Coordinates of C-alpha atoms in Angstrom, one line a residue:
M1 CA 0.0 -0.2 -0.3
N2 CA 0.8 3.4 -1.1
K3 CA 2.4 5.2 2.3
N4 CA 1.5 8.3 1.1
Y5 CA -2.3 7.2 0.7
Y6 CA -4.9 9.0 3.7
A7 CA -8.5 8.7 4.8
V8 CA -10.9 10.7 7.0
L9 CA -13.9 8.6 7.7
M10 CA -16.9 10.8 8.8
A11 CA -18.7 10.0 11.3
G12 CA -19.8 12.6 13.1
G13 CA -23.6 12.7 11.9
V14 CA -27.2 12.2 13.6
G15 CA -29.2 10.8 10.5
S16 CA -32.8 12.0 11.2
R17 CA -34.1 10.9 8.6
F18 CA -33.7 7.3 9.8
W19 CA -35.2 7.7 13.3
P20 CA -36.4 6.0 15.2
I21 CA -33.5 3.4 14.6
S22 CA -30.8 6.4 14.4
T23 CA -30.7 8.6 16.9
S24 CA -28.8 10.6 18.4
S25 CA -26.6 8.4 20.7
Y26 CA -26.6 6.3 18.7
P27 CA -26.8 7.2 14.9
K28 CA -27.2 5.6 11.7
Q29 CA -23.5 4.9 10.6
F30 CA -23.1 2.4 13.7
H31 CA -26.2 0.5 12.5
D32 CA -26.7 -2.4 9.8
M33 CA -29.0 -0.9 8.0
L34 CA -29.0 -3.7 5.4
G35 CA -28.5 -6.5 7.3
T36 CA -25.8 -7.2 6.2
G37 CA -23.8 -8.3 8.7
D38 CA -21.8 -5.2 9.0
T39 CA -22.5 -1.4 10.4
L40 CA -21.8 0.6 7.1
I41 CA -19.1 2.8 9.3
Q42 CA -17.8 -1.1 9.0
K43 CA -18.7 -1.7 5.3
T44 CA -16.7 1.6 5.2
F45 CA -13.7 1.0 6.9
K46 CA -13.1 -1.7 4.9
R47 CA -13.7 -0.4 1.4
L48 CA -11.2 2.4 1.9
N49 CA -8.8 -0.1 3.7
K50 CA -8.4 -2.4 0.8
F51 CA -5.8 0.6 -0.7
V52 CA -5.8 3.2 2.2
P53 CA -3.1 1.6 5.5
T54 CA -4.9 1.1 8.2
E55 CA -2.3 3.4 9.8
N56 CA -3.3 6.1 7.9
I57 CA -7.5 6.2 8.5
L58 CA -8.5 8.7 10.4
I59 CA -12.3 8.8 12.0
L60 CA -13.6 12.3 11.9
T61 CA -16.4 12.1 14.8
N62 CA -18.1 13.9 17.4
E63 CA -16.7 13.8 21.4
R64 CA -20.4 11.3 22.2
Y65 CA -19.0 8.6 19.7
N66 CA -15.7 7.5 20.8
D67 CA -16.3 4.5 22.2
L68 CA -18.5 3.3 19.7
V69 CA -16.1 3.6 17.2
L70 CA -13.4 2.4 19.2
E71 CA -16.5 -0.6 20.1
Q72 CA -16.9 -1.2 15.7
L73 CA -13.9 -0.6 14.5
P74 CA -11.1 -2.5 16.5
L75 CA -8.0 -2.3 14.3
V76 CA -8.3 1.5 14.8
K77 CA -6.5 2.7 17.6
Q78 CA -7.5 5.7 20.0
E79 CA -4.5 8.7 18.5
Q80 CA -6.7 7.9 14.8
V81 CA -10.3 9.2 16.3
V82 CA -10.6 12.9 15.5
L83 CA -13.0 14.3 18.2
E84 CA -15.5 17.0 17.5
P85 CA -16.1 18.7 20.2
A86 CA -18.2 20.9 19.5
M87 CA -20.0 21.0 15.6
R88 CA -19.5 22.9 13.5
N89 CA -19.8 21.8 9.8
T90 CA -17.5 19.7 7.9
A91 CA -15.1 23.0 7.4
P92 CA -13.2 23.2 10.5
C93 CA -12.9 19.5 11.0
I94 CA -11.7 18.7 7.7
L95 CA -8.6 21.1 8.6
Y96 CA -8.1 19.6 11.6
A97 CA -7.4 16.7 10.6
A98 CA -5.1 18.0 7.2
M99 CA -3.1 20.1 10.0
K100 CA -3.0 16.3 11.2
I101 CA -1.9 14.7 8.4
K102 CA 0.2 17.3 7.0
K103 CA 2.0 17.7 10.3
M104 CA 2.7 13.3 9.7
N105 CA 3.6 13.2 6.3
P106 CA 3.5 16.3 4.5
D107 CA 3.3 14.7 1.1
G108 CA 0.2 13.3 2.1
V109 CA -3.5 13.2 -0.2
M110 CA -6.0 12.4 1.5
I111 CA -9.5 11.4 0.8
V112 CA -12.8 12.7 2.7
A113 CA -15.5 9.8 2.5
P114 CA -18.5 9.9 4.4
S115 CA -19.0 6.8 6.6
D116 CA -22.8 6.1 5.6
H117 CA -22.9 5.3 1.5
W118 CA -23.3 2.3 0.3
I119 CA -20.9 1.5 -2.6
E120 CA -20.8 -2.2 -3.7
D121 CA -18.1 -2.2 -6.7
E122 CA -15.0 -1.5 -4.5
E123 CA -12.8 -2.4 -6.4
A124 CA -14.4 0.8 -9.7
F125 CA -15.0 2.7 -6.1
A126 CA -10.7 2.1 -5.1
K127 CA -9.5 2.7 -9.1
D128 CA -11.1 6.5 -8.9
V129 CA -10.2 7.4 -6.1
T130 CA -6.3 6.6 -6.9
T131 CA -7.0 8.0 -10.1
C132 CA -7.5 11.1 -8.2
F133 CA -4.5 10.4 -6.1
E134 CA -2.5 10.6 -8.7
K135 CA -3.7 13.7 -10.1
C136 CA -3.8 15.2 -6.6
E137 CA 0.2 14.2 -6.4
K138 CA 1.5 15.7 -9.5
E139 CA -0.8 18.6 -9.2
E140 CA -1.8 21.6 -7.3
V141 CA -5.9 21.0 -7.3
L142 CA -8.8 19.2 -5.4
C143 CA -11.1 16.3 -6.9
T144 CA -14.6 15.3 -6.2
L145 CA -15.8 12.1 -6.9
G146 CA -19.7 12.3 -9.4
I147 CA -22.4 10.7 -9.6
K148 CA -23.4 9.9 -13.5
P149 CA -28.0 11.2 -12.2
S150 CA -30.2 8.5 -12.9
F151 CA -32.9 11.2 -13.0
P152 CA -34.1 14.9 -11.9
N153 CA -33.2 13.7 -8.3
T154 CA -34.2 17.2 -6.1
G155 CA -32.3 16.2 -2.8
F156 CA -29.0 16.6 -4.0
G157 CA -26.4 19.2 -4.9
Y158 CA -25.2 19.1 -8.5
I159 CA -21.7 19.3 -9.9
E160 CA -21.8 21.3 -13.0
F161 CA -18.3 20.6 -15.4
E162 CA -17.5 21.7 -18.5
K163 CA -18.8 20.3 -21.6
D164 CA -15.4 20.2 -23.6
S165 CA -13.5 18.6 -21.4
A166 CA -11.4 15.4 -22.0
S167 CA -12.9 11.9 -21.4
G168 CA -11.3 11.2 -17.6
L169 CA -11.1 14.1 -14.5
K170 CA -12.8 16.9 -16.1
K171 CA -12.3 20.9 -14.9
V172 CA -15.7 22.1 -12.5
N173 CA -17.1 24.9 -13.2
Q174 CA -19.6 25.4 -10.5
F175 CA -21.2 23.5 -7.6
R176 CA -24.5 24.3 -7.7
E177 CA -27.6 24.1 -4.7
K178 CA -30.3 21.5 -4.9
P179 CA -32.2 22.4 -7.9
D180 CA -36.1 22.4 -8.4
Y181 CA -38.0 19.4 -10.2
E182 CA -37.6 21.8 -13.5
T183 CA -34.1 22.7 -12.6
A184 CA -32.8 20.1 -12.1
K185 CA -34.6 18.0 -15.6
E186 CA -33.0 20.7 -17.4
F187 CA -29.6 19.7 -16.2
L188 CA -29.6 16.6 -17.0
A189 CA -30.5 17.4 -19.9
Q190 CA -27.7 19.4 -20.8
G191 CA -26.0 16.3 -19.6
N192 CA -22.7 17.9 -18.4
F193 CA -24.2 18.2 -14.5
L194 CA -23.5 14.5 -11.8
W195 CA -24.8 14.4 -8.0
N196 CA -22.1 15.8 -5.9
A197 CA -21.4 12.3 -3.3
G198 CA -19.8 14.3 -0.7
I199 CA -16.3 12.8 -1.4
F200 CA -13.2 14.8 -2.1
M201 CA -9.5 13.5 -3.0
W202 CA -6.2 16.3 -2.8
S203 CA -2.9 17.0 -1.3
V204 CA -2.8 17.9 2.8
K205 CA -0.3 20.9 1.5
T206 CA -3.1 21.8 -1.5
I207 CA -5.9 22.0 1.0
V208 CA -4.3 23.9 4.0
S209 CA -2.6 25.8 1.3
A210 CA -6.3 27.0 -0.5
F211 CA -7.9 27.3 3.6
E212 CA -4.7 29.6 4.5
K213 CA -5.6 31.7 1.0
Y214 CA -9.7 31.4 0.8
Q215 CA -10.6 30.7 5.1
K216 CA -7.1 32.7 6.7
V217 CA -9.2 33.8 10.6
Q218 CA -9.8 29.3 10.2
Y219 CA -6.1 28.6 8.6
D220 CA -4.6 31.2 11.6
L221 CA -6.6 29.6 14.0
F222 CA -5.7 25.8 13.4
D223 CA -2.3 26.8 12.7
S224 CA -1.6 27.9 15.9
G225 CA -1.8 24.6 17.1
M226 CA 0.5 22.6 14.8
S227 CA 2.9 22.0 17.8
C228 CA 0.1 20.3 19.5
Y229 CA -0.8 18.0 17.0
N230 CA -0.5 14.6 17.4
T231 CA 1.2 15.3 20.9
N232 CA -0.6 15.1 24.8
K233 CA -0.9 19.3 24.3
E234 CA -3.1 17.9 21.5
S235 CA -6.2 17.4 23.2
A236 CA -6.8 20.5 25.7
F237 CA -5.7 23.4 22.7
I238 CA -8.7 21.9 20.5
K239 CA -11.5 21.9 23.5
E240 CA -10.2 25.3 24.1
N241 CA -10.4 26.8 20.1
Y242 CA -13.0 24.4 17.7
P243 CA -15.8 26.1 19.3
K244 CA -13.9 29.0 18.3
A245 CA -14.2 28.5 14.3
E246 CA -17.2 29.2 12.0
N247 CA -19.3 26.7 11.3
I248 CA -19.0 26.6 7.6
S249 CA -19.2 23.6 5.2
I250 CA -16.4 22.9 3.5
D251 CA -18.7 23.4 -0.2
Y252 CA -18.8 27.4 0.4
A253 CA -15.8 27.5 2.7
I254 CA -13.2 26.3 -0.1
L255 CA -14.3 24.4 -3.2
E256 CA -17.4 28.0 -4.2
N257 CA -14.1 29.8 -4.4
S258 CA -11.8 27.8 -6.2
K259 CA -10.3 28.1 -9.5
S260 CA -8.4 24.4 -9.7
I261 CA -11.4 21.8 -8.8
F262 CA -11.4 18.8 -10.9
V263 CA -14.4 15.9 -11.2
L264 CA -14.3 12.5 -11.6
P265 CA -17.7 10.4 -12.9
A266 CA -17.6 8.0 -11.1
T267 CA -17.7 4.2 -12.4
F268 CA -19.0 2.7 -9.6
D269 CA -22.6 2.3 -8.7
W270 CA -23.8 4.4 -5.3
N271 CA -26.6 5.4 -2.8
D272 CA -26.3 7.7 -0.2
L273 CA -28.9 6.0 1.9
G274 CA -29.9 9.3 3.2
T275 CA -33.6 8.0 4.2
W276 CA -36.0 5.3 4.3
G277 CA -37.2 5.0 0.9
S278 CA -33.6 5.3 -0.9
L279 CA -32.8 2.5 1.6
Y280 CA -36.2 1.0 0.1
D281 CA -35.0 1.6 -3.4
K282 CA -31.3 0.2 -2.8
M283 CA -33.6 -3.2 -1.1
N284 CA -35.8 -3.6 -4.0
D285 CA -35.6 -5.0 -7.0
G286 CA -37.9 -3.9 -9.0
T287 CA -41.1 -5.6 -8.8
N288 CA -42.6 -3.2 -6.3
V289 CA -42.3 -5.8 -3.4
N290 CA -41.8 -5.1 0.5
A291 CA -38.0 -4.2 1.5
V292 CA -37.5 -6.2 5.0
V293 CA -34.7 -6.3 6.8
G294 CA -34.4 -8.0 10.3
A295 CA -38.4 -9.2 9.7
Q296 CA -40.1 -12.3 8.5
V297 CA -43.2 -10.8 6.6
L298 CA -46.7 -12.1 6.0
A299 CA -47.6 -9.2 3.6
E300 CA -51.2 -10.0 2.0
D301 CA -52.4 -6.8 -0.7
A302 CA -49.3 -5.3 0.6
S303 CA -46.5 -4.1 -1.6
G304 CA -43.7 -0.8 -1.9
N305 CA -43.0 -0.9 2.5
M306 CA -40.2 -0.5 3.9
I307 CA -40.0 -2.8 6.7
R308 CA -37.8 -3.0 9.4
S309 CA -38.1 -5.1 13.5
P310 CA -35.7 -7.1 15.3
K311 CA -34.2 -10.2 13.6
G312 CA -37.0 -12.8 13.2
K313 CA -39.9 -10.7 14.1
V314 CA -43.3 -11.7 13.4
V315 CA -44.8 -9.0 11.3
V316 CA -48.5 -9.2 8.9
V317 CA -48.8 -6.7 7.0
D318 CA -52.2 -6.4 5.5
G319 CA -53.7 -3.5 2.8
L320 CA -50.7 -1.2 3.6
N321 CA -48.6 0.0 0.5
D322 CA -46.0 2.2 0.1
Y323 CA -45.6 3.1 3.9
I324 CA -42.3 2.8 6.2
I325 CA -42.6 0.5 9.2
V326 CA -39.7 0.5 11.6
D327 CA -40.5 -1.2 15.4
K328 CA -37.6 -0.3 17.6
E329 CA -37.9 -2.0 21.0
E330 CA -40.5 0.9 23.0
V331 CA -41.2 3.1 19.5
L332 CA -43.3 1.5 16.5
L333 CA -43.3 4.3 13.6
I334 CA -45.9 3.4 10.8
Y335 CA -45.2 6.4 8.1
P336 CA -46.4 7.1 4.5
K337 CA -42.6 7.1 1.6
S338 CA -43.7 10.0 0.4
K339 CA -44.0 11.9 3.6
E340 CA -40.4 10.6 4.2
Q341 CA -38.8 14.3 3.9
D342 CA -40.5 15.5 7.3
I343 CA -39.5 12.6 9.7
K344 CA -37.2 15.2 11.3
Q345 CA -40.7 17.5 12.2
V346 CA -42.4 14.3 13.1
L347 CA -39.2 13.5 15.7
N348 CA -39.0 16.7 17.1
K349 CA -42.7 16.6 18.1
V350 CA -41.6 13.0 19.6
K351 CA -39.5 15.2 21.6
D352 CA -41.5 18.0 22.8
T353 CA -44.6 15.3 23.8
F354 CA -42.7 12.7 24.9
G355 CA -39.0 13.8 26.1
D356 CA -35.2 13.3 24.9
E357 CA -35.1 9.8 25.4
Y358 CA -36.8 8.8 22.4
A359 CA -34.8 10.5 20.2

């Protein structure tokens, strides 16, 4: 394995649209969402570990999930778990991780990847990432992987690339916000738009320089702790200074400013597993039957349902179509798939009515 290859696995999110399975104390990345035997974070770690040395994989997460990370990833040492003492979006945590890697290895190139995506063709994934790594090692560029749109999805941001770009890596014109349906249809018709999967690659020198250029205050804050990183002084420095960091995403902080961004259309299958509906789509074979995790289901006049229960539990469904049915200990959710985007609001109502222990 290339010792200059590093990975930063983003594992701090709550995944509230997967409530009631995903909760603030036990988020979706730590669950086996598809019933495969591996949790999402375990699956992602194994995928990255095929071409990134074990010791070069950093897990970026919230302090409260430290024990969960170490329990589920036994190959990971405590010093590989990068803990955020406060929620500050993606730019500060990526800069923090990049500073740590820079101190370990100034020649490092890194991938930043979410811990909760589903990718089956792992060889194609490794090949695509390596292609980007090789460009990042030679040039001062930022790279990302884009997903070829299969329909006008309004739930993803888009990446617009130059139409006359050669095959392979393509120059990015701009990142576009989540569109409405008509705009999404226009994107697909134009043919030079990809879904933004939130997977990024760059050399540590390039990304740190980009922060110095476009986010000087943020850069100065984290650069002041360079002598502390990877030592016993790091924790105290981060606890004092991390909450001072601006709450800003990597997209706004760096990607919308940089003129040296390239996108590689992914050659692998991809699902962001962002909602119960996306999980159903992943598991459904196209026959409009029910997607089932854990349960033993007896269904009569029932199809299109996403059903999850404790393993082996018998679930009988009659006359119900296109619903999310999730049975978890003290919570039972029976909710229309068409309203899945409202589950966040439902969660807030549950907290207000019954207390935080159900969230």
